[in-house]
Coordinates of C-alpha atoms in Angstrom, one line a residue:
M21 CA -0.2 -0.2 0.2
K22 CA 2.7 2.2 0.9
H23 CA 4.6 1.6 -2.2
T24 CA 1.3 2.2 -4.3
F25 CA 0.9 5.7 -2.8
F26 CA 4.2 6.9 -3.4
A27 CA 3.7 5.6 -7.2
L28 CA 0.5 7.4 -7.5
L29 CA 2.4 10.4 -5.9
A30 CA 5.2 10.4 -8.3
L31 CA 2.7 9.8 -11.3
T32 CA 0.5 13.0 -10.0
V33 CA 3.6 14.9 -9.7
S34 CA 4.9 14.1 -13.0
L35 CA 1.5 14.9 -15.0
F36 CA 1.3 18.3 -12.9
S37 CA 5.1 19.1 -13.8
C38 CA 4.3 18.0 -17.7
N39 CA 0.9 19.9 -17.7
L40 CA 3.1 23.2 -16.4
E41 CA 5.3 22.7 -18.9
K42 CA 2.8 22.5 -21.5
Q43 CA 1.4 25.7 -20.5
R44 CA 4.8 27.7 -20.4
D45 CA 5.5 26.6 -23.9
E46 CA 2.1 27.4 -25.1
A47 CA 2.4 30.8 -23.3
Q48 CA 5.8 31.3 -24.9
V49 CA 4.5 30.5 -28.5
V50 CA 1.6 33.0 -27.6
L51 CA 3.7 35.8 -26.6
S52 CA 6.0 35.3 -29.9
N53 CA 3.0 35.3 -32.1
V54 CA 1.8 38.7 -30.6
L55 CA 5.2 40.4 -31.0
E56 CA 5.4 39.2 -34.4
W57 CA 2.0 40.5 -35.2
Q58 CA 2.5 43.7 -33.5
E59 CA 5.9 44.3 -35.5
K60 CA 4.2 43.3 -39.0
S61 CA 1.8 46.0 -38.3
K62 CA 4.6 48.6 -38.3
N63 CA 6.0 47.6 -41.5
T64 CA 3.2 46.8 -43.5
A65 CA 0.4 48.7 -45.9
S66 CA -2.3 50.5 -44.0
D67 CA -5.1 47.8 -45.0
S68 CA -3.0 45.1 -43.4
T69 CA -2.2 46.9 -40.2
A70 CA -5.5 46.5 -38.7
I71 CA -5.6 42.9 -39.7
F72 CA -2.1 42.2 -37.9
L73 CA -3.4 44.0 -34.7
N74 CA -6.9 42.3 -34.6
K75 CA -5.2 38.9 -34.8
A76 CA -2.8 40.2 -31.9
S77 CA -5.9 41.5 -29.9
Q78 CA -7.6 38.1 -30.4
L79 CA -4.6 36.4 -28.6
L80 CA -4.3 39.1 -25.9
T81 CA -8.1 38.5 -25.1
T82 CA -7.9 34.7 -25.0
Y83 CA -4.5 34.5 -23.0
L84 CA -5.2 36.9 -19.7
E85 CA -1.8 36.0 -18.3
L86 CA 0.2 37.7 -20.9
P87 CA 2.0 40.9 -19.7
D88 CA -0.1 44.3 -19.5
S89 CA 2.8 46.1 -21.5
L90 CA 1.6 43.8 -24.6
R91 CA -1.9 45.0 -24.3
A92 CA -0.9 48.6 -23.9
E93 CA 1.5 48.6 -27.2
N94 CA -1.5 47.2 -29.2
E95 CA -4.0 49.6 -28.0
Y96 CA -1.5 52.3 -29.0
L97 CA -0.8 50.7 -32.4
L98 CA -4.4 50.6 -33.0
G99 CA -4.8 54.4 -31.8
R100 CA -2.1 55.4 -34.3
Y101 CA -3.7 53.0 -37.7
F102 CA -7.2 55.0 -36.8
E103 CA -4.9 58.4 -36.3
R104 CA -3.3 57.6 -39.7
E105 CA -7.0 57.0 -41.3
N106 CA -8.3 60.4 -39.7
Q107 CA -10.5 58.4 -37.5
L108 CA -9.8 60.2 -34.4
D109 CA -13.0 59.3 -32.6
S110 CA -11.7 55.5 -32.8
A111 CA -8.1 56.6 -32.3
V112 CA -8.9 58.4 -29.0
I113 CA -10.7 55.3 -27.5
H114 CA -7.3 52.8 -28.3
F115 CA -5.1 55.7 -26.7
H116 CA -6.9 55.9 -23.8
N117 CA -7.1 52.1 -23.1
S118 CA -3.4 52.0 -23.5
V119 CA -3.0 54.3 -20.7
Q120 CA -5.1 52.3 -18.5
F121 CA -2.4 49.5 -18.3
V122 CA 0.0 52.2 -16.7
K123 CA 0.0 51.7 -12.8
D124 CA 1.6 53.3 -9.8
S125 CA 4.6 55.6 -11.9
I126 CA 5.9 56.2 -15.3
K127 CA 8.8 53.7 -16.0
S128 CA 9.6 54.4 -19.8
K129 CA 9.5 56.7 -22.5
K130 CA 6.9 54.6 -24.3
E131 CA 4.4 55.2 -21.3
V132 CA 5.0 59.0 -21.7
I133 CA 4.1 58.5 -25.7
Y134 CA 0.9 56.7 -24.7
F135 CA -0.3 59.5 -22.2
R136 CA 0.8 62.6 -24.8
K137 CA -1.1 60.8 -27.7
A138 CA -4.3 60.4 -25.3
W139 CA -4.4 63.8 -24.1
E140 CA -3.4 65.5 -27.2
T141 CA -5.8 63.3 -29.4
F142 CA -8.9 64.2 -26.9
G143 CA -7.8 67.9 -27.2
L144 CA -8.1 67.5 -31.0
T145 CA -11.6 66.2 -30.7
G146 CA -12.9 68.9 -28.3
D147 CA -13.0 66.7 -25.3
Y148 CA -11.2 68.6 -23.0
G149 CA -12.4 67.1 -19.8
N150 CA -11.2 63.7 -20.6
A151 CA -8.1 65.6 -21.8
I152 CA -7.2 67.3 -18.5
A153 CA -8.2 63.8 -16.8
V154 CA -5.8 61.9 -18.5
N155 CA -3.0 64.7 -18.1
N156 CA -3.6 65.2 -14.5
R157 CA -3.2 61.5 -13.7
F158 CA 0.0 61.6 -16.0
I159 CA 1.3 64.3 -13.4
L160 CA 0.3 62.2 -10.3
L161 CA 2.4 59.4 -11.7
L162 CA 5.5 61.4 -12.3
N163 CA 8.4 61.8 -9.9
K164 CA 8.5 65.7 -9.3
E165 CA 12.1 65.7 -8.1
K166 CA 13.4 64.3 -11.4
D167 CA 11.0 64.2 -14.4
F168 CA 11.2 68.2 -14.8
Q169 CA 10.7 67.8 -19.0
R170 CA 7.7 65.5 -18.6
L171 CA 6.2 67.9 -16.3
G172 CA 6.6 70.7 -18.6
L173 CA 5.1 69.0 -21.3
A174 CA 2.0 68.3 -19.3
Y175 CA 2.0 71.7 -18.0
S176 CA 2.4 73.2 -21.6
F177 CA -0.5 70.9 -22.7
L178 CA -2.7 72.6 -19.6
E179 CA -1.7 76.0 -21.1
N180 CA -3.0 75.3 -24.5
V181 CA -6.2 73.8 -23.5
N182 CA -6.8 76.9 -21.1
S183 CA -6.2 79.1 -24.1
N184 CA -8.8 77.3 -26.3
L185 CA -11.3 77.5 -23.4
G186 CA -10.7 81.5 -23.4
N187 CA -8.9 81.3 -19.7
P188 CA -5.9 83.5 -20.5
I189 CA -5.1 84.0 -16.9
K190 CA -4.7 80.2 -16.2
A191 CA -3.1 80.0 -19.3
L192 CA -0.3 82.1 -18.6
E193 CA -0.1 80.4 -15.1
F194 CA 0.8 77.0 -16.7
N195 CA 3.0 78.7 -19.5
K196 CA 5.2 80.1 -16.2
K197 CA 5.2 76.7 -14.6
S198 CA 6.1 74.7 -17.9
H199 CA 9.0 77.1 -18.7
L200 CA 10.3 76.6 -15.0
E201 CA 10.4 72.7 -15.5
F202 CA 11.9 73.2 -19.1
Q203 CA 14.8 75.5 -17.5
K204 CA 15.5 73.0 -15.0
A205 CA 15.9 70.4 -17.6
K206 CA 18.1 73.1 -19.7
D207 CA 15.4 72.2 -22.7
S208 CA 15.8 75.5 -24.6
S209 CA 13.7 73.9 -27.7
N210 CA 10.8 73.8 -25.6
M211 CA 10.9 77.0 -23.8
A212 CA 11.2 78.7 -27.3
I213 CA 7.7 77.2 -27.9
L214 CA 6.4 78.3 -24.9
S215 CA 7.4 81.8 -25.6
L216 CA 5.5 81.5 -29.2
S217 CA 2.5 80.0 -27.6
K218 CA 2.4 83.2 -24.9
A219 CA 2.9 85.5 -27.9
H220 CA -0.4 83.8 -29.4
I221 CA -2.3 84.2 -25.8
Y222 CA -1.3 88.1 -25.9
Y223 CA -2.3 88.9 -29.1
T224 CA -5.7 86.5 -29.1
H225 CA -7.1 86.9 -25.7
I226 CA -5.2 89.9 -23.7
R227 CA -5.3 92.0 -26.8
D228 CA -1.7 93.1 -26.1
K229 CA -0.4 93.4 -29.8
E230 CA 2.8 95.3 -28.8
G231 CA 3.7 92.8 -26.2
A232 CA 3.1 89.8 -28.7
F233 CA 5.3 91.4 -31.8
K234 CA 7.8 92.1 -29.1
I235 CA 8.1 88.2 -28.0
L236 CA 8.1 87.1 -31.9
D237 CA 10.9 89.7 -32.6
S238 CA 13.3 88.6 -29.7
L239 CA 12.9 84.8 -31.3
V240 CA 13.7 85.9 -34.7
E241 CA 16.9 87.6 -33.3
M242 CA 17.8 84.0 -31.9
Q243 CA 16.4 82.1 -34.8
Q244 CA 20.0 80.8 -35.7
E245 CA 19.9 78.6 -32.7
L246 CA 16.6 77.1 -33.6
S247 CA 15.5 74.0 -35.4
S248 CA 13.8 74.4 -38.9
N249 CA 10.7 73.0 -37.5
F250 CA 10.4 75.7 -34.9
K251 CA 11.4 78.1 -37.3
T252 CA 8.5 77.3 -39.7
Q253 CA 6.0 77.7 -36.6
L254 CA 7.5 81.1 -35.8
F255 CA 7.2 82.4 -39.1
E256 CA 3.7 81.0 -39.9
R257 CA 2.6 82.8 -36.3
Y258 CA 4.3 85.9 -37.5
G259 CA 2.5 85.7 -40.9
I260 CA -1.0 85.1 -39.1
L261 CA -0.9 88.2 -36.8
N262 CA 0.4 90.2 -39.8
F263 CA -2.7 89.1 -41.8
Y264 CA -5.0 89.8 -38.7
E265 CA -3.5 93.3 -38.8
G266 CA -4.0 93.9 -42.5
D267 CA -0.6 93.9 -43.3
Y268 CA -0.9 91.6 -46.2
Q269 CA 2.7 92.1 -47.8
K270 CA 4.4 91.5 -44.7
A271 CA 2.3 88.4 -43.9
Y272 CA 3.1 87.0 -47.2
D273 CA 7.0 87.5 -46.6
N274 CA 6.7 85.4 -43.7
Y275 CA 4.8 82.7 -45.2
L276 CA 7.6 82.4 -47.6
K277 CA 10.1 82.0 -44.9
A278 CA 8.1 79.6 -43.2
I279 CA 7.9 77.6 -46.7
T280 CA 11.4 77.9 -47.0
E281 CA 12.2 76.3 -43.5
A282 CA 9.4 73.7 -44.0
K283 CA 11.1 72.4 -47.0
K284 CA 14.5 72.0 -45.0
I285 CA 12.9 69.5 -42.6
E286 CA 11.7 66.9 -45.1
E287 CA 14.8 64.7 -44.5
I288 CA 14.5 64.4 -40.9
E289 CA 10.8 64.4 -39.8
D290 CA 7.9 62.0 -40.5
P291 CA 6.5 62.3 -44.4
S292 CA 3.0 62.8 -43.3
L293 CA 3.8 65.7 -40.8
V294 CA 5.7 67.3 -43.5
N295 CA 3.0 67.2 -46.0
H296 CA 0.8 69.0 -43.5
I297 CA 3.5 71.7 -42.4
I298 CA 4.2 72.6 -46.1
T299 CA 0.7 72.4 -47.2
T300 CA -0.5 74.6 -44.7
Q301 CA 2.2 77.2 -45.3
Y302 CA 0.9 76.8 -49.1
A303 CA -2.8 77.5 -48.1
N304 CA -1.7 80.4 -46.1
A305 CA 0.2 81.9 -49.2
A306 CA -2.9 81.2 -51.1
E307 CA -4.9 83.5 -48.7
V308 CA -2.7 86.2 -48.6
C309 CA -2.2 86.7 -52.3
I310 CA -6.0 86.7 -52.7
E311 CA -5.9 89.7 -50.5
L312 CA -2.9 91.2 -52.4
K313 CA -5.0 90.5 -55.6
D314 CA -2.2 88.7 -56.9
Y315 CA -4.6 86.1 -58.2
K316 CA -2.1 84.0 -60.6
T317 CA 0.4 83.4 -57.5
A318 CA -2.7 82.5 -55.4
Q319 CA -3.5 79.8 -57.9
K320 CA 0.0 78.6 -57.9
Y321 CA -0.3 78.0 -54.3
I322 CA -3.5 76.4 -54.5
D323 CA -2.3 74.1 -57.2
S324 CA 0.6 73.2 -55.2
V325 CA -1.6 71.9 -52.6
L326 CA -3.8 69.9 -55.0
R327 CA -0.8 68.3 -56.5
V328 CA 0.2 66.5 -53.3
G329 CA -3.0 65.1 -53.2
F330 CA -6.3 64.6 -51.3
K331 CA -5.1 61.5 -49.7
D332 CA -1.7 62.8 -48.5
V333 CA -3.2 66.3 -47.2
R334 CA -5.3 66.5 -44.0
P335 CA -9.0 67.6 -44.3
Q336 CA -8.8 71.0 -42.7
V337 CA -5.9 72.0 -45.2
I338 CA -8.1 70.5 -48.2
Q339 CA -11.2 72.4 -47.0
A340 CA -9.6 75.8 -46.7
T341 CA -7.7 75.4 -50.0
L342 CA -11.0 74.4 -51.9
K343 CA -12.6 77.5 -50.5
Y344 CA -10.0 79.9 -51.6
Q345 CA -10.0 78.0 -54.8
L346 CA -13.8 78.6 -55.0
K347 CA -13.5 82.4 -53.8
L348 CA -10.7 83.1 -56.7
A349 CA -12.6 81.8 -59.2
Y350 CA -15.6 84.2 -58.4
L351 CA -13.0 86.9 -58.2
I352 CA -11.3 86.3 -61.6
N353 CA -13.9 84.7 -63.6
D354 CA -17.5 85.9 -64.4
N355 CA -18.3 82.9 -66.3
I356 CA -20.8 80.6 -64.0
D357 CA -19.2 77.4 -65.6
Q358 CA -15.7 78.1 -63.7
T359 CA -17.2 78.5 -60.5
L360 CA -19.7 75.5 -60.9
S361 CA -16.5 73.5 -61.9
V362 CA -14.8 74.1 -58.5
F363 CA -18.0 73.3 -56.7
D364 CA -18.0 69.9 -58.5
T365 CA -14.6 69.2 -57.5
I366 CA -15.8 70.1 -53.8
Y367 CA -18.6 67.8 -54.3
K368 CA -16.7 65.2 -55.4
Y369 CA -14.2 65.4 -52.9
Q370 CA -16.8 65.4 -50.1
N371 CA -18.6 62.1 -51.5
K372 CA -15.4 60.4 -51.7
I373 CA -14.3 61.3 -48.3
H374 CA -18.2 60.3 -47.2
Q375 CA -18.1 57.1 -49.0
Q376 CA -14.5 56.2 -47.4
K377 CA -15.9 56.6 -44.2
I378 CA -18.9 54.3 -44.9
D379 CA -16.7 51.5 -46.5
K380 CA -13.9 51.9 -43.4
E381 CA -17.1 51.6 -40.8
L382 CA -18.8 48.6 -42.5
L383 CA -15.4 46.9 -42.9
A384 CA -14.8 47.4 -39.1
L385 CA -18.2 45.8 -38.2
I386 CA -17.7 43.0 -40.7
E387 CA -14.2 42.3 -39.2
A388 CA -15.4 42.5 -35.7
N389 CA -18.0 40.2 -36.5
E390 CA -15.6 37.7 -38.1
N391 CA -13.2 38.0 -35.0
E392 CA -16.1 37.2 -32.7
R393 CA -17.2 34.1 -34.8
Q394 CA -13.4 33.1 -34.6
L395 CA -13.2 33.6 -30.9
L396 CA -16.3 31.5 -30.6
I397 CA -14.7 28.8 -32.8
D398 CA -11.5 28.9 -30.7
K399 CA -13.7 28.6 -27.2
Q400 CA -15.7 25.7 -28.6
D401 CA -12.2 23.9 -29.5
T402 CA -10.9 24.5 -26.2
E403 CA -13.9 23.1 -24.5
L404 CA -13.7 19.8 -26.6
D405 CA -10.0 19.6 -25.3
N406 CA -11.1 20.2 -22.0
I407 CA -14.0 17.2 -22.4
E408 CA -11.1 14.9 -23.2
L409 CA -8.9 15.6 -20.4
K410 CA -11.5 15.6 -17.7
Q411 CA -13.9 13.1 -18.5
N412 CA -15.7 13.3 -15.1
Q413 CA -17.0 16.8 -16.2
N414 CA -18.6 15.9 -19.4
K415 CA -22.1 16.9 -18.4
L416 CA -21.1 20.3 -16.9
I417 CA -19.1 21.1 -19.7
A418 CA -21.8 20.1 -22.1
A419 CA -24.3 22.3 -20.5
L420 CA -21.9 25.1 -20.6
S421 CA -21.1 24.8 -24.2
I422 CA -24.7 24.7 -25.1
L423 CA -25.1 27.7 -23.1
S424 CA -22.3 29.7 -24.5
L425 CA -23.4 28.7 -28.0
L426 CA -26.9 30.0 -27.3
T427 CA -25.6 33.1 -25.9
A428 CA -23.0 33.5 -28.7
I429 CA -25.4 33.2 -31.2
G430 CA -27.9 35.4 -29.7
Y431 CA -25.1 38.0 -29.5
L432 CA -24.3 37.5 -33.1
I433 CA -28.0 38.1 -34.1
F434 CA -27.9 41.0 -32.2
R435 CA -24.5 42.5 -33.6
Q436 CA -26.1 41.6 -37.2
R437 CA -29.0 43.6 -36.8
K438 CA -26.7 46.4 -35.2
I439 CA -24.5 46.1 -38.3
S440 CA -27.8 46.6 -40.4
F441 CA -29.0 49.7 -38.7
E442 CA -25.6 51.2 -38.8
K443 CA -25.3 50.5 -42.3
Q444 CA -28.7 52.2 -43.1
H445 CA -27.9 55.2 -40.9
L446 CA -24.7 55.7 -43.0
Q447 CA -26.5 55.3 -46.3
M448 CA -29.1 57.8 -45.1
H449 CA -26.6 60.3 -44.4
Q450 CA -25.4 59.9 -47.8
R451 CA -28.5 60.3 -49.2
L452 CA -29.4 63.3 -47.4
L453 CA -26.2 65.0 -48.5
R454 CA -26.8 64.4 -51.9
S455 CA -30.2 65.9 -51.1
Q456 CA -29.0 69.1 -49.6
M457 CA -26.4 69.4 -52.4
N458 CA -29.1 69.2 -54.9
P459 CA -27.3 70.3 -58.5
H460 CA -30.8 71.8 -59.5
F461 CA -31.0 74.1 -56.5
T462 CA -27.3 75.2 -56.7
L463 CA -27.6 76.0 -60.2
N464 CA -30.4 78.0 -59.7
I465 CA -28.8 79.9 -56.9
L466 CA -25.3 80.5 -58.6
T467 CA -27.2 81.6 -62.2
I468 CA -29.2 84.3 -59.8
I469 CA -25.9 85.3 -58.1
Q470 CA -24.6 85.8 -61.5
H471 CA -27.3 88.0 -62.7
L472 CA -27.0 89.9 -59.8
I473 CA -23.2 90.5 -60.4
K474 CA -24.1 92.7 -63.3
R475 CA -26.8 94.6 -61.3
N476 CA -25.6 95.1 -57.9
Q477 CA -22.5 93.4 -56.8
D478 CA -22.7 94.1 -53.2
E479 CA -25.6 92.2 -53.0
A480 CA -24.4 89.3 -55.1
A481 CA -21.3 89.4 -52.9
H482 CA -23.7 89.1 -50.0
Y483 CA -25.6 86.1 -51.2
L484 CA -22.3 84.4 -52.4
I485 CA -21.2 84.4 -48.6
K486 CA -24.3 83.1 -47.8
F487 CA -24.1 80.4 -50.2
S488 CA -20.4 79.7 -49.5
R489 CA -21.5 79.4 -45.7
L490 CA -24.3 77.0 -46.5
L491 CA -22.0 75.1 -48.7
G492 CA -19.2 74.8 -45.8
L493 CA -22.0 74.0 -43.2
I494 CA -23.4 71.2 -45.2
L495 CA -19.8 69.4 -45.7
E496 CA -18.7 70.0 -42.1
N497 CA -21.9 68.7 -40.7
S498 CA -22.1 65.5 -43.0
K499 CA -18.6 64.7 -41.4
H500 CA -20.1 64.1 -37.8
N501 CA -22.7 61.8 -36.3
Y502 CA -23.6 64.5 -33.7
I503 CA -23.5 68.6 -34.2
S504 CA -24.9 71.6 -32.2
L505 CA -28.4 72.4 -32.5
K506 CA -27.6 76.0 -33.1
D507 CA -25.2 74.8 -36.0
E508 CA -28.2 72.7 -37.5
M509 CA -30.6 75.4 -37.5
E510 CA -27.8 78.1 -39.0
S511 CA -27.8 75.8 -42.0
V512 CA -31.6 75.5 -42.1
K513 CA -31.7 79.5 -42.0
N514 CA -29.1 79.7 -44.7
Y515 CA -31.1 77.4 -46.9
L516 CA -34.1 79.1 -46.2
D517 CA -32.5 82.5 -47.1
L518 CA -31.1 81.3 -50.5
Q519 CA -34.7 79.8 -51.4
S520 CA -36.2 83.4 -50.8
I521 CA -33.7 84.6 -53.4
R522 CA -34.7 81.9 -55.9
F523 CA -38.7 82.5 -55.1
P524 CA -39.0 86.1 -53.9
N525 CA -42.1 86.8 -52.1
R526 CA -43.3 83.4 -52.0
F527 CA -43.0 83.2 -48.4
S528 CA -41.6 84.1 -45.0
Y529 CA -40.3 81.9 -42.1
H530 CA -40.0 81.9 -38.4
I531 CA -37.7 79.8 -35.9
E532 CA -38.2 79.4 -32.3
M533 CA -35.9 77.2 -30.2
T534 CA -35.1 76.8 -26.9
N535 CA -31.3 78.5 -26.2
E536 CA -29.5 75.1 -25.5
D537 CA -25.9 75.5 -26.4
D538 CA -25.1 71.8 -25.0
V539 CA -27.5 69.7 -27.1
L540 CA -26.1 67.9 -30.1
I541 CA -28.4 66.3 -32.4
P542 CA -27.6 64.2 -35.7
P543 CA -27.2 66.5 -38.6
M544 CA -29.7 67.3 -42.0
L545 CA -32.9 65.7 -40.4
I546 CA -35.0 69.3 -40.7
Q547 CA -34.2 70.7 -43.9
P548 CA -35.9 67.9 -46.3
F549 CA -39.3 68.9 -44.4
V550 CA -38.8 72.8 -45.1
E551 CA -37.9 72.0 -48.6
N552 CA -41.1 70.1 -48.9
S553 CA -43.2 73.2 -47.9
I554 CA -41.4 75.3 -50.2
E555 CA -41.4 72.9 -53.5
H556 CA -44.9 71.5 -52.9
G557 CA -46.9 73.4 -50.3
F558 CA -46.6 77.0 -51.9
V559 CA -47.9 76.6 -55.3
R560 CA -51.0 79.1 -55.3
D561 CA -50.0 82.4 -56.5
N562 CA -52.8 84.4 -54.6
Q563 CA -51.5 83.7 -51.2
K564 CA -48.0 84.4 -49.6
G565 CA -46.4 81.2 -47.8
R566 CA -45.1 81.0 -44.2
I567 CA -43.2 78.3 -42.3
D568 CA -43.0 78.1 -38.6
I569 CA -40.2 75.7 -37.2
K570 CA -40.3 75.3 -33.2
L571 CA -37.6 73.4 -31.5
V572 CA -38.3 72.0 -27.9
V573 CA -36.0 70.4 -25.8
E574 CA -37.7 67.7 -23.8
Q575 CA -36.1 64.9 -21.4
D576 CA -35.8 62.1 -24.0
F577 CA -35.6 64.0 -27.3
V578 CA -35.9 67.5 -29.2
L579 CA -39.6 68.0 -30.4
C580 CA -39.5 69.6 -33.8
T581 CA -42.5 71.1 -35.3
V582 CA -42.6 72.1 -39.3
A583 CA -45.9 74.0 -40.0
D584 CA -47.0 75.8 -43.1
N585 CA -50.0 77.6 -44.8
G586 CA -49.8 75.7 -48.1
T587 CA -52.1 73.5 -49.6
G588 CA -51.8 70.8 -47.5
F589 CA -51.3 67.0 -48.4
K590 CA -54.0 64.9 -49.8
S591 CA -52.9 61.5 -49.4
F592 CA -51.1 60.1 -46.6
A593 CA -49.5 56.9 -48.1
G594 CA -48.8 55.3 -44.6
N595 CA -47.9 59.0 -42.8
E596 CA -44.7 59.4 -44.9
Y597 CA -43.4 61.4 -47.8
Q598 CA -41.2 59.6 -50.2
G599 CA -37.3 60.0 -50.6
S600 CA -35.5 61.8 -47.7
T601 CA -38.1 62.0 -45.5
K602 CA -38.9 58.1 -45.8
L603 CA -35.4 57.5 -44.7
I604 CA -35.5 60.1 -41.7
A605 CA -38.8 58.2 -41.0
K606 CA -37.1 54.8 -40.3
F607 CA -34.0 56.6 -38.6
L608 CA -36.2 58.2 -35.9
K609 CA -38.4 55.3 -35.5
K610 CA -35.5 53.1 -34.7
T611 CA -33.7 55.7 -32.6
T612 CA -36.9 57.2 -30.6
G613 CA -39.3 54.7 -31.0
K614 CA -41.7 57.2 -32.5
E615 CA -43.6 57.7 -35.9
I616 CA -43.4 61.1 -37.7
E617 CA -47.0 62.8 -37.0
Y618 CA -48.3 64.6 -40.1
I619 CA -51.4 66.7 -39.2
N620 CA -53.5 68.2 -42.6
K621 CA -55.0 71.5 -40.9
K622 CA -58.0 70.8 -43.1
D623 CA -58.9 68.1 -41.2
T624 CA -59.0 69.8 -37.9
S625 CA -60.2 73.6 -39.1
N626 CA -62.7 75.1 -41.8
T627 CA -60.4 78.1 -42.3
E628 CA -56.8 76.9 -42.3
T629 CA -55.1 75.1 -45.0
G630 CA -51.5 73.8 -44.6
L631 CA -49.5 70.8 -43.2
I632 CA -48.1 70.6 -39.6
V633 CA -45.0 67.8 -39.2
K634 CA -44.0 66.6 -35.9
F635 CA -41.2 64.5 -35.0
C636 CA -38.9 63.6 -32.1
I637 CA -35.1 63.7 -32.7
P638 CA -32.6 61.9 -30.5
Y639 CA -30.1 64.1 -28.7
K640 CA -27.1 63.9 -26.3
S641 CA -25.5 66.4 -24.2
S642 CA -22.0 67.9 -24.9
M643 CA -21.3 68.8 -21.4

């Protein structure tokens, strides 16, 4: 019996040791695979990057014993991928996830990069609350007695945030704190950058123009000690202030210096960053050349930006350049065909950007669905292996497998429905964008403006500015899932004003809404109903039309009412208009659970005619 016991004990120890050895070998293989996928993601085409990183994420999700540093790096690399694709909303999520794995203290330069990327991207998306929270956590994790440069960077960011929020006193306090830390670190480059931002605060917020130019002059005097990158920023900032002061020639001279310095950093900087810096200077030069009436040179700089290509130029630079091109076409060409050609370029570019957004988001949803399916398959394989190793737990494992399978199937069905809804949402935005940029409406407005140019140039310029503003709002709003209620109604008001030019004396309008600055709603939902009133409601010549728009912010949604005194609606085919409003009805039904309500005034009154449309719009707060 004694010998049998020791034999069983030895067998148990042997089996346990073999199992531990197997687990160690398996963990080592998984670790190697994760590192391999992450390395491949850095040295491959953009489309393959996401595939490699998702494979790494799959392994990191399955093997929880792997070190957190791998998870942090994978989240950071995913953030960089979405940043390069100009999808900042997705990028900021992954950058924020990466800093969650940093505990106790900052131990490496890599961890500093994680935090900087997180707070800077939050800042770029306008989420200053989260940006400050990440920054403050970074400061808490620093060694205040040693990390002078890192502390200076954190204070410098807080200075920029307060400057952007219109708090110049706090901004200058953080500027001073940052300067002291960089002084301890003997970091002259960052001290110069602080002086540049201080000049911006003096000019923009404190209105101390003399002080701002004095700081810039002192930096120009020491320019030989500074890098080409910094000198580019210095001359650009000097040119911008010259432009604001109306000294266009001096502004142009400084922009030329900025272009010269920007070209010197091409060999030592990230190419995408250099493209952004140089094209920004080209766009600045084009703008000031228009003011100098040097239209030929302005066109040269615009062509220089467009020659780089939409793919390699950041969206804000492209939008500014196309705006200058439209303005230039108006100033140098009385031919409406030329103006329409520029508009067509803008329209095609926006459609391309919008389609890319649709394709990428749909691809991401499909890949996520495929990854979840693969995880389910891997999980089932693991469960089958456990069944073979642990025969005494067959019934329990089988029950758990069935439950997991049913849960997974239910989840996949839910995901599929979500994918379908998001696809419809994206398609709705695309079709609404096309309806708002209706070529027939656009051509009519431009034709009217062309005629006005010959009769009254001031009035023509006034309406051209309105038309440009409407165009800019439509392009900008179409990029976001939610925009402020104020911006949406400004777009509607510009649209109504332009329709008033097209149909003089046909109608008047009144807009009433709650002053809710922090309310965000989906864009492009109200204008189609206003358009229906104008196009279909006011067809009688003996009565002037009126449109009343009212918005009330309630607990769960914004109640919108669009009423007119037109001919009304004779047939309510399922209480829906066709076209754009049908898409909107489906979207609102899914997001609010409520139908659009159409009320024909003839049905409730013997004296009134017209149509009342009521619908609920989902909203969220920006606070």
